[in-house]
CSV table of C-alpha atoms in Angstrom, one decimal:
chain,number,residue,atom,x,y,z
A,1,MET,CA,0.0,0.0,0.0
A,2,PRO,CA,1.5,3.4,-1.0
A,3,THR,CA,2.5,5.6,1.9
A,4,SER,CA,2.6,9.3,2.3
A,5,SER,CA,6.3,9.2,1.8
A,6,SER,CA,6.1,7.3,-1.4
A,7,HIS,CA,3.5,9.6,-2.8
A,8,HIS,CA,5.6,12.6,-1.8
A,9,THR,CA,8.7,11.0,-3.6
A,10,LEU,CA,6.6,10.3,-6.7
A,11,TYR,CA,5.1,13.8,-7.0
A,12,PHE,CA,8.3,15.5,-6.2
A,13,ALA,CA,10.3,13.5,-8.8
A,14,ARG,CA,7.6,14.2,-11.4
A,15,ASN,CA,7.5,17.9,-10.7
A,16,TRP,CA,11.3,18.1,-10.5
A,17,ILE,CA,11.5,16.7,-14.1
A,18,GLY,CA,8.7,19.1,-15.2
A,19,PHE,CA,10.3,22.2,-13.8
A,20,PHE,CA,13.7,21.1,-15.1
A,21,LEU,CA,12.3,20.9,-18.6
A,22,LEU,CA,10.5,24.2,-18.3
A,23,GLY,CA,13.8,25.9,-17.4
A,24,LEU,CA,15.6,24.1,-20.1
A,25,ILE,CA,13.3,24.9,-23.0
A,26,ASN,CA,12.5,28.4,-21.8
A,27,THR,CA,16.1,29.4,-21.6
A,28,LEU,CA,17.6,27.4,-24.6
A,29,PRO,CA,16.9,30.0,-27.4
A,30,TYR,CA,18.1,32.9,-25.2
A,31,ALA,CA,21.2,31.0,-24.1
A,32,THR,CA,22.0,30.1,-27.7
A,33,VAL,CA,21.6,33.8,-28.7
A,34,THR,CA,24.2,34.8,-26.1
A,35,THR,CA,26.6,32.2,-27.4
A,36,ALA,CA,25.9,33.0,-31.0
A,37,ALA,CA,26.0,36.8,-30.6
A,38,LYS,CA,29.4,37.2,-32.3
A,39,SER,CA,28.3,34.9,-35.1
A,40,ILE,CA,25.1,36.8,-35.6
A,41,ALA,CA,26.9,40.1,-35.7
A,42,ASP,CA,29.8,38.9,-37.9
A,43,GLY,CA,27.5,37.0,-40.3
A,44,LEU,CA,25.4,40.1,-40.9
A,45,ASP,CA,28.5,42.4,-41.3
A,46,ARG,CA,27.9,44.1,-38.0
A,47,PRO,CA,30.8,42.9,-35.8
A,48,GLN,CA,30.9,46.2,-33.9
A,49,PHE,CA,27.3,45.6,-32.7
A,50,LEU,CA,28.0,42.6,-30.5
A,51,PRO,CA,27.0,44.5,-27.3
A,52,THR,CA,23.8,45.6,-29.1
A,53,ILE,CA,22.8,42.0,-29.5
A,54,TYR,CA,23.1,41.4,-25.8
A,55,GLY,CA,21.2,44.6,-25.1
A,56,ALA,CA,18.5,43.6,-27.6
A,57,ALA,CA,18.0,40.3,-25.9
A,58,GLY,CA,17.3,42.2,-22.7
A,59,SER,CA,15.5,45.3,-24.0
A,60,ALA,CA,12.0,44.0,-24.0
A,61,THR,CA,12.4,41.7,-21.1
A,62,ILE,CA,11.8,44.3,-18.3
A,63,ILE,CA,8.5,45.2,-20.0
A,64,ALA,CA,7.5,41.5,-20.4
A,65,LYS,CA,8.2,40.8,-16.7
A,66,ILE,CA,6.2,43.9,-15.6
A,67,VAL,CA,3.3,42.8,-17.8
A,68,ASN,CA,3.3,39.4,-16.2
A,69,ALA,CA,3.7,40.7,-12.6
A,70,VAL,CA,1.1,43.5,-12.8
A,71,LEU,CA,-1.3,43.1,-15.7
A,72,VAL,CA,-1.9,39.4,-16.5
A,73,ASN,CA,-1.0,37.7,-13.2
A,74,LYS,CA,-4.6,36.4,-12.9
A,75,VAL,CA,-4.7,35.0,-16.4
A,76,HIS,CA,-4.7,31.2,-16.3
A,77,TYR,CA,-1.1,29.9,-16.3
A,78,GLY,CA,-2.0,27.7,-19.3
A,79,TYR,CA,-2.7,30.7,-21.5
A,80,ARG,CA,0.5,32.4,-20.4
A,81,PHE,CA,2.7,29.3,-21.1
A,82,LEU,CA,1.0,29.0,-24.5
A,83,PHE,CA,1.7,32.7,-25.3
A,84,ASN,CA,5.3,32.3,-24.3
A,85,SER,CA,5.7,29.2,-26.5
A,86,CYS,CA,4.6,31.4,-29.4
A,87,LEU,CA,7.2,34.0,-28.5
A,88,LEU,CA,10.0,31.3,-28.4
A,89,VAL,CA,9.0,29.8,-31.7
A,90,ILE,CA,8.7,33.2,-33.5
A,91,GLY,CA,12.0,34.4,-32.1
A,92,SER,CA,14.0,31.2,-32.9
A,93,ILE,CA,12.7,30.9,-36.5
A,94,GLY,CA,13.2,34.7,-37.0
A,95,ILE,CA,16.9,34.4,-36.1
A,96,ALA,CA,17.3,31.3,-38.4
A,97,ILE,CA,15.9,33.0,-41.5
A,98,ALA,CA,17.0,36.6,-40.8
A,99,GLN,CA,18.6,38.2,-43.9
A,100,ASN,CA,19.5,41.5,-42.4
A,101,PHE,CA,20.6,42.9,-39.1
A,102,LYS,CA,17.3,44.7,-38.3
A,103,ARG,CA,15.3,41.5,-38.7
A,104,ALA,CA,17.8,39.6,-36.6
A,105,ILE,CA,17.5,42.2,-33.8
A,106,PHE,CA,13.7,41.9,-33.9
A,107,ALA,CA,14.0,38.2,-33.5
A,108,VAL,CA,16.6,38.5,-30.7
A,109,VAL,CA,14.2,40.9,-28.9
A,110,THR,CA,11.4,38.3,-29.3
A,111,VAL,CA,13.6,35.5,-27.9
A,112,GLY,CA,14.6,37.7,-25.0
A,113,ALA,CA,11.0,38.7,-24.2
A,114,GLY,CA,10.0,35.0,-24.3
A,115,ASN,CA,12.8,34.0,-21.9
A,116,ALA,CA,11.9,36.8,-19.5
A,117,PHE,CA,8.2,36.3,-19.6
A,118,GLY,CA,8.6,32.6,-19.2
A,119,GLU,CA,11.0,33.0,-16.3
A,120,ASN,CA,8.5,35.1,-14.3
A,121,VAL,CA,5.6,32.9,-15.2
A,122,ALA,CA,7.4,29.7,-14.1
A,123,LEU,CA,8.9,31.2,-10.9
A,124,GLY,CA,5.6,32.8,-10.0
A,125,TYR,CA,3.8,29.5,-10.7
A,126,LEU,CA,6.3,27.7,-8.4
A,127,SER,CA,6.1,30.4,-5.7
A,128,GLY,CA,2.3,31.0,-5.7
A,129,GLN,CA,1.0,27.4,-6.0
A,130,GLY,CA,2.6,26.0,-2.9
A,131,PHE,CA,5.2,23.7,-4.6
A,132,ASP,CA,8.1,22.2,-2.7
A,133,ASP,CA,10.8,24.8,-2.1
A,134,ASP,CA,13.5,22.5,-3.5
A,135,LEU,CA,11.9,22.6,-6.9
A,136,VAL,CA,13.7,26.0,-7.3
A,137,ASN,CA,16.7,23.8,-7.9
A,138,ALA,CA,14.9,21.9,-10.7
A,139,TRP,CA,14.1,25.1,-12.5
A,140,SER,CA,17.5,26.7,-12.1
A,141,SER,CA,19.3,23.4,-13.1
A,142,GLY,CA,17.2,23.4,-16.3
A,143,THR,CA,18.2,26.9,-17.1
A,144,GLY,CA,21.8,26.1,-16.5
A,145,PHE,CA,21.7,23.0,-18.7
A,146,ALA,CA,20.0,25.1,-21.4
A,147,GLY,CA,23.1,27.3,-21.6
A,148,LEU,CA,25.4,24.2,-21.7
A,149,LEU,CA,23.3,22.5,-24.4
A,150,GLY,CA,22.9,25.7,-26.5
A,151,ALA,CA,26.6,26.4,-26.4
A,152,SER,CA,27.4,22.7,-27.1
A,153,LEU,CA,25.1,22.7,-30.1
A,154,PHE,CA,26.6,25.9,-31.4
A,155,VAL,CA,30.2,24.7,-31.0
A,156,LEU,CA,29.3,21.4,-32.7
A,157,ALA,CA,27.6,23.2,-35.6
A,158,GLY,CA,30.6,25.4,-35.9
A,159,CYS,CA,32.9,22.5,-36.3
A,160,ILE,CA,30.7,20.8,-38.9
A,161,HIS,CA,30.5,24.0,-40.9
A,162,ASN,CA,34.1,25.1,-40.5
A,163,GLU,CA,35.0,25.4,-44.2
A,164,GLY,CA,34.4,27.7,-47.1
A,165,SER,CA,33.3,31.4,-46.9
A,166,LYS,CA,33.1,32.8,-43.4
A,167,ARG,CA,30.0,34.8,-44.2
A,168,VAL,CA,28.0,31.9,-45.6
A,169,ASP,CA,29.2,29.6,-42.9
A,170,LEU,CA,28.0,31.9,-40.1
A,171,ARG,CA,24.6,32.3,-41.6
A,172,ASP,CA,24.2,28.6,-42.2
A,173,LEU,CA,25.4,28.0,-38.6
A,174,ASN,CA,22.7,30.2,-37.1
A,175,GLU,CA,20.0,28.6,-39.3
A,176,TRP,CA,21.1,25.1,-38.4
A,177,VAL,CA,21.2,25.6,-34.7
A,178,PHE,CA,18.0,27.6,-34.2
A,179,LEU,CA,15.9,25.4,-36.4
A,180,ILE,CA,16.9,22.5,-34.3
A,181,ILE,CA,15.8,24.4,-31.1
A,182,THR,CA,12.4,25.4,-32.4
A,183,PRO,CA,10.4,22.1,-32.2
A,184,MET,CA,11.7,21.6,-28.6
A,185,VAL,CA,9.0,24.1,-27.5
A,186,LEU,CA,6.5,21.3,-27.7
A,187,ILE,CA,8.3,19.7,-24.7
A,188,TYR,CA,7.9,23.0,-22.9
A,189,LEU,CA,4.1,22.9,-23.2
A,190,LEU,CA,3.9,19.1,-22.4
A,191,SER,CA,5.9,19.8,-19.2
A,192,PHE,CA,3.2,22.2,-17.9
A,193,MET,CA,0.2,20.3,-19.2
A,194,LYS,CA,1.2,16.6,-18.5
A,195,ILE,CA,4.2,16.3,-16.2
A,196,ILE,CA,3.8,18.9,-13.5
A,197,ILE,CA,1.1,18.2,-10.9
A,198,PRO,CA,0.2,21.1,-8.6
A,199,PRO,CA,0.0,20.3,-4.9
A,200,THR,CA,-3.8,20.8,-4.9
A,201,GLU,CA,-4.4,18.3,-7.7
A,202,ALA,CA,-2.0,15.9,-6.0
A,203,LEU,CA,-3.9,16.1,-2.8
A,204,THR,CA,-7.2,15.6,-4.5
A,205,ALA,CA,-6.0,12.6,-6.5
A,206,ARG,CA,-4.6,11.0,-3.3
A,207,SER,CA,-7.8,11.6,-1.3
A,208,GLN,CA,-9.8,9.9,-4.0
A,209,SER,CA,-7.5,6.9,-4.3
A,210,PRO,CA,-9.1,3.7,-2.7
A,211,ASN,CA,-5.7,2.4,-1.8
A,212,VAL,CA,-4.8,5.2,0.5
A,213,ASN,CA,-5.9,5.3,4.2
A,214,SER,CA,-6.5,8.8,5.4
A,215,SER,CA,-7.5,9.9,8.9
A,216,PRO,CA,-10.5,12.3,8.9
A,217,SER,CA,-9.0,14.1,11.9
A,218,ALA,CA,-5.5,14.5,10.5
A,219,PRO,CA,-5.4,14.7,6.7
A,220,SER,CA,-2.0,14.6,5.2
A,221,SER,CA,-0.6,16.0,2.0
A,222,PRO,CA,2.0,14.2,-0.2
A,223,ILE,CA,3.6,17.6,-0.7
A,224,PRO,CA,4.2,19.5,2.6
A,225,ASN,CA,3.3,23.2,2.7
A,226,SER,CA,6.7,24.8,3.0
A,227,HIS,CA,5.2,28.2,3.6
A,228,SER,CA,3.5,27.4,6.9
A,229,THR,CA,4.5,29.6,9.8
A,230,ASN,CA,5.8,27.9,12.9
A,231,PRO,CA,5.0,29.2,16.4
A,232,GLY,CA,7.4,32.0,17.3
A,233,GLU,CA,8.3,32.9,13.7
A,234,THR,CA,8.3,36.5,12.7
A,235,GLN,CA,5.2,37.4,10.7
A,236,PRO,CA,5.9,38.2,7.1
A,237,LEU,CA,6.3,41.9,6.3
A,238,LEU,CA,3.8,41.8,3.5
A,239,ALA,CA,1.1,39.9,5.4
A,240,SER,CA,-2.1,41.7,6.5
A,241,SER,CA,-5.1,40.8,8.6
A,242,ASP,CA,-7.2,42.5,6.0
A,243,SER,CA,-7.8,40.2,3.1
A,244,SER,CA,-8.1,43.1,0.7
A,245,GLU,CA,-4.4,43.8,1.3
A,246,VAL,CA,-3.4,40.6,-0.6
A,247,GLU,CA,-5.7,41.3,-3.5
A,248,ASN,CA,-4.4,40.6,-6.9
A,249,LEU,CA,-2.5,43.5,-8.5
A,250,GLY,CA,-4.5,43.3,-11.8
A,251,VAL,CA,-7.7,43.7,-9.8
A,252,LEU,CA,-6.3,46.7,-7.9
A,253,ILE,CA,-5.4,48.3,-11.2
A,254,ARG,CA,-8.7,47.6,-12.9
A,255,THR,CA,-10.7,48.9,-9.9
A,256,ARG,CA,-8.3,52.0,-9.7
A,257,ASN,CA,-7.3,51.1,-6.2
A,258,TRP,CA,-4.1,52.9,-6.7
A,259,GLY,CA,-3.3,53.3,-3.0
A,260,LEU,CA,-3.2,49.6,-2.3
A,261,TRP,CA,-1.5,49.0,-5.6
A,262,ARG,CA,1.4,51.4,-4.8
A,263,ARG,CA,1.6,50.1,-1.2
A,264,ARG,CA,2.0,46.5,-2.3
A,265,ILE,CA,4.6,47.3,-5.0
A,266,THR,CA,6.6,49.6,-2.7
A,267,THR,CA,6.6,47.2,0.2
A,268,ALA,CA,7.6,44.2,-1.9
A,269,LEU,CA,10.3,46.2,-3.6
A,270,TRP,CA,11.7,47.5,-0.3
A,271,VAL,CA,11.8,44.0,1.3
A,272,VAL,CA,13.4,42.3,-1.7
A,273,LEU,CA,15.6,45.1,-2.9
A,274,PRO,CA,19.0,44.0,-1.3
A,275,LEU,CA,18.7,40.5,-2.9
A,276,ALA,CA,17.4,41.9,-6.2
A,277,VAL,CA,20.2,44.5,-6.6
A,278,ASN,CA,22.8,41.9,-5.8
A,279,LEU,CA,21.4,39.6,-8.4
A,280,GLY,CA,21.2,42.4,-11.0
A,281,LEU,CA,24.8,43.4,-10.2
A,282,SER,CA,26.0,39.7,-10.5
A,283,THR,CA,24.2,39.4,-13.8
A,284,PHE,CA,25.7,42.7,-15.0
A,285,LEU,CA,29.3,41.7,-14.1
A,286,SER,CA,29.0,38.2,-15.7
A,287,PHE,CA,27.6,39.6,-19.0
A,288,VAL,CA,30.3,42.3,-19.1
A,289,THR,CA,32.8,39.4,-18.8
A,290,ARG,CA,31.1,37.4,-21.6
A,291,VAL,CA,31.2,40.4,-24.0
A,292,ALA,CA,34.8,41.0,-23.1
A,293,ALA,CA,35.6,37.5,-24.1
A,294,SER,CA,35.1,38.5,-27.8
A,295,LYS,CA,38.3,40.6,-27.5
A,296,ALA,CA,40.3,38.3,-25.2
A,297,VAL,CA,43.1,37.5,-27.5
A,298,LYS,CA,45.5,39.6,-29.7
A,299,ASN,CA,45.0,37.9,-33.0
A,300,SER,CA,42.2,36.2,-34.9
A,301,GLU,CA,43.8,32.8,-35.4
A,302,TYR,CA,41.6,31.4,-32.5
A,303,ASN,CA,38.5,32.7,-34.2
A,304,LYS,CA,39.0,30.6,-37.3
A,305,GLY,CA,39.6,27.1,-35.9
A,306,CYS,CA,37.3,24.6,-34.4
A,307,PRO,CA,35.9,25.6,-32.0
A,308,GLU,CA,35.9,29.3,-32.3
A,309,ILE,CA,37.3,31.0,-29.2
A,310,PHE,CA,34.3,33.2,-28.3
A,311,ALA,CA,31.9,30.3,-28.5
A,312,SER,CA,34.3,28.1,-26.6
A,313,LEU,CA,34.5,30.6,-23.7
A,314,GLN,CA,30.7,30.8,-23.7
A,315,LEU,CA,30.6,27.0,-23.4
A,316,CYS,CA,33.0,27.3,-20.4
A,317,TYR,CA,30.8,29.9,-18.8
A,318,GLN,CA,27.7,27.8,-19.3
A,319,ALA,CA,29.4,24.8,-17.8
A,320,GLY,CA,30.1,26.7,-14.6
A,321,VAL,CA,26.5,28.1,-14.5
A,322,PHE,CA,25.1,24.6,-14.9
A,323,VAL,CA,27.1,23.2,-12.0
A,324,SER,CA,26.3,26.0,-9.6
A,325,LYS,CA,22.6,26.2,-10.6
A,326,SER,CA,22.3,22.4,-9.9
A,327,SER,CA,24.1,22.6,-6.5
A,328,LEU,CA,21.2,23.8,-4.3
A,329,GLN,CA,20.4,20.3,-2.9
A,330,ILE,CA,24.0,19.9,-2.0
A,331,ILE,CA,24.9,23.3,-0.6
A,332,LYS,CA,22.8,26.4,0.2
A,333,ILE,CA,24.5,29.8,0.5
A,334,LYS,CA,22.7,32.5,2.5
A,335,PHE,CA,25.2,35.4,2.2
A,336,LEU,CA,25.6,36.0,-1.5
A,337,TYR,CA,27.3,39.5,-1.5
A,338,HIS,CA,30.7,37.9,-1.0
A,339,LEU,CA,30.3,36.0,-4.3
A,340,THR,CA,29.4,39.2,-6.1
A,341,VAL,CA,32.5,40.9,-4.7
A,342,ILE,CA,34.7,38.1,-6.1
A,343,LEU,CA,32.9,38.4,-9.4
A,344,PHE,CA,33.6,42.1,-9.5
A,345,PHE,CA,37.4,41.6,-9.3
A,346,SER,CA,37.2,38.9,-11.9
A,347,THR,CA,35.2,41.2,-14.3
A,348,LEU,CA,37.7,44.0,-13.7
A,349,MET,CA,40.5,41.7,-14.8
A,350,TRP,CA,38.6,40.7,-18.0
A,351,LEU,CA,38.0,44.4,-18.8
A,352,VAL,CA,41.6,45.3,-18.4
A,353,ASN,CA,42.5,42.3,-20.5
A,354,GLU,CA,40.0,43.4,-23.2
A,355,ARG,CA,42.1,46.5,-23.6
A,356,PHE,CA,45.7,45.2,-23.1
A,357,LYS,CA,45.2,41.4,-23.8
A,358,PHE,CA,47.8,40.3,-21.2
A,359,LEU,CA,46.1,37.1,-20.1
A,360,PRO,CA,47.5,33.9,-21.8
A,361,VAL,CA,44.9,31.9,-23.7
A,362,TYR,CA,45.2,28.8,-21.5
A,363,VAL,CA,43.9,30.6,-18.4
A,364,LEU,CA,40.8,32.0,-20.1
A,365,PRO,CA,38.6,28.8,-19.9
A,366,ALA,CA,39.2,28.3,-16.1
A,367,SER,CA,38.5,32.0,-15.5
A,368,MET,CA,35.3,31.9,-17.5
A,369,ILE,CA,34.2,28.8,-15.6
A,370,LEU,CA,34.7,30.6,-12.4
A,371,VAL,CA,32.5,33.5,-13.6
A,372,GLY,CA,29.7,31.0,-14.4
A,373,LEU,CA,30.0,29.3,-11.0
A,374,LEU,CA,29.7,32.6,-9.2
A,375,ASN,CA,26.8,34.0,-11.2
A,376,GLY,CA,24.9,30.7,-11.2
A,377,ALA,CA,25.3,30.4,-7.4
A,378,VAL,CA,23.9,33.9,-6.9
A,379,TYR,CA,20.9,33.2,-9.1
A,380,VAL,CA,19.8,29.9,-7.6
A,381,ASN,CA,20.3,30.9,-4.0
A,382,THR,CA,18.6,34.2,-4.5
A,383,PHE,CA,15.4,32.7,-5.6
A,384,TYR,CA,15.6,30.0,-3.0
A,385,LEU,CA,15.8,32.6,-0.3
A,386,VAL,CA,12.8,34.5,-1.8
A,387,GLN,CA,11.0,31.1,-1.8
A,388,THR,CA,11.8,30.1,1.8
A,389,GLU,CA,12.4,33.2,3.9
A,390,MET,CA,9.2,34.2,5.8
A,391,LYS,CA,9.8,37.9,5.5
A,392,TYR,CA,8.9,37.7,1.8
A,393,GLY,CA,5.3,36.9,2.7
A,394,PRO,CA,2.7,34.3,1.9
A,395,PRO,CA,2.5,32.7,-1.6
A,396,ASN,CA,0.6,35.7,-3.2
A,397,ASP,CA,3.2,38.2,-2.0
A,398,ARG,CA,6.1,35.8,-2.5
A,399,GLU,CA,5.2,35.6,-6.2
A,400,LEU,CA,5.3,39.4,-6.4
A,401,CYS,CA,8.7,39.4,-4.7
A,402,THR,CA,9.9,36.8,-7.1
A,403,ASN,CA,8.8,38.8,-10.1
A,404,ILE,CA,10.4,42.0,-8.9
A,405,THR,CA,13.7,40.1,-8.2
A,406,ALA,CA,13.7,38.6,-11.7
A,407,ILE,CA,13.3,42.1,-13.3
A,408,PHE,CA,16.8,43.0,-11.9
A,409,ILE,CA,18.4,40.3,-14.0
A,410,ASN,CA,17.4,42.1,-17.2
A,411,ILE,CA,18.4,45.5,-15.8
A,412,GLY,CA,21.8,44.0,-15.3
A,413,VAL,CA,21.9,42.7,-18.9
A,414,SER,CA,20.8,46.1,-20.3
A,415,CYS,CA,23.4,48.0,-18.3
A,416,CYS,CA,26.0,45.6,-19.6
A,417,ALA,CA,25.1,46.5,-23.2
A,418,ILE,CA,25.2,50.2,-22.4
A,419,LEU,CA,28.6,50.0,-20.7
A,420,GLN,CA,30.2,47.8,-23.4
A,421,THR,CA,28.9,50.0,-26.2
A,422,ILE,CA,30.4,53.1,-24.5
A,423,LEU,CA,33.7,51.4,-23.9
A,424,ASP,CA,33.9,50.2,-27.6
A,425,GLN,CA,33.5,53.8,-28.7
A,426,THR,CA,35.9,55.3,-26.3
A,427,VAL,CA,38.4,53.4,-24.1
A,428,PHE,CA,38.7,50.3,-26.4
A,429,LEU,CA,39.2,52.1,-29.7
A,430,PRO,CA,42.4,51.0,-31.4
A,431,PHE,CA,45.5,52.8,-30.4
């Protein structure tokens, strides 16, 4: 006879796979864009616009996340996942068939918007529906593996196409990789519809099972409620005895209840701001390093072989991200600011190297792996803290805190594009 423990294990494993696949497919097109950025720019005769591609991928993302957090957060999750699937398909196909730089940028923006919207939808779904806290590791591990898979596909495709005209090869390379990615979006939808089981459905299914004994006085759930407050715990800052205080943001806007709307947003922002700013800064530093990798060596001989040096360093970065994003069930880090400080000095070294190119080639892969490890650790532990710390409120407010935190990721990417564009036009101009 199945026990509560066996049911918990079954549902947790199934949901772990589901959230892993959501993270994987949602991030795969975007991760591949960041790896293929140099190829896209060079293939369309715009090598000087490499930072622009990174910025384009993050330009619409802040708007997409705000729309999800504020305007459509009461729309059924199924419709939101379906809409995001369309964004991912349109963006991936658009990059594959783009014949000029403007169309490529539009497709990159679409991919970035899909990645951002999907990230907020999935993390909000995880936070607001009472899923097990450790499923944050499943999502983050999937996003980490997406980067590793996307970079691996791109490097492999580059080796296969490493002959003939560089211009034709680069365009064929982008088409080959992004057309492979496109049909994987079906897995994204199946993960939400068929694999993931919300805690409420799991409890209902178990209560209706004739093989499970349940005590009427002490019903049990296969998935414990990780947000319950123990006696003596500090009450969450966003909680309120008035039920109207936790009303949906979309309802508050439609009813023009601007006072409560501003109060909820302001309070959530204030509570989560230290973590959010640290995550945004970590993202900014890691992306500055990734762009700097395009000018890490003095000559171009490493950009003609197999694999090309920029894509290879992106692969190293993604390997580090995957390891750290998958580490939550082994090690949890509460104080994340130290990691960002280490990342700052690493990024500073890469920026100086971008100008003077003093680092030998053989140290670049290990250094890039370190950058990935640090940024991935900040990412996964940030969202785990938002998911578990009581001060971030009950599920409804916790979802809002998650959405606000995720917005700072894209602020970091946008700031990276601005900084690198300025540096390319000033400090990093040829002597």
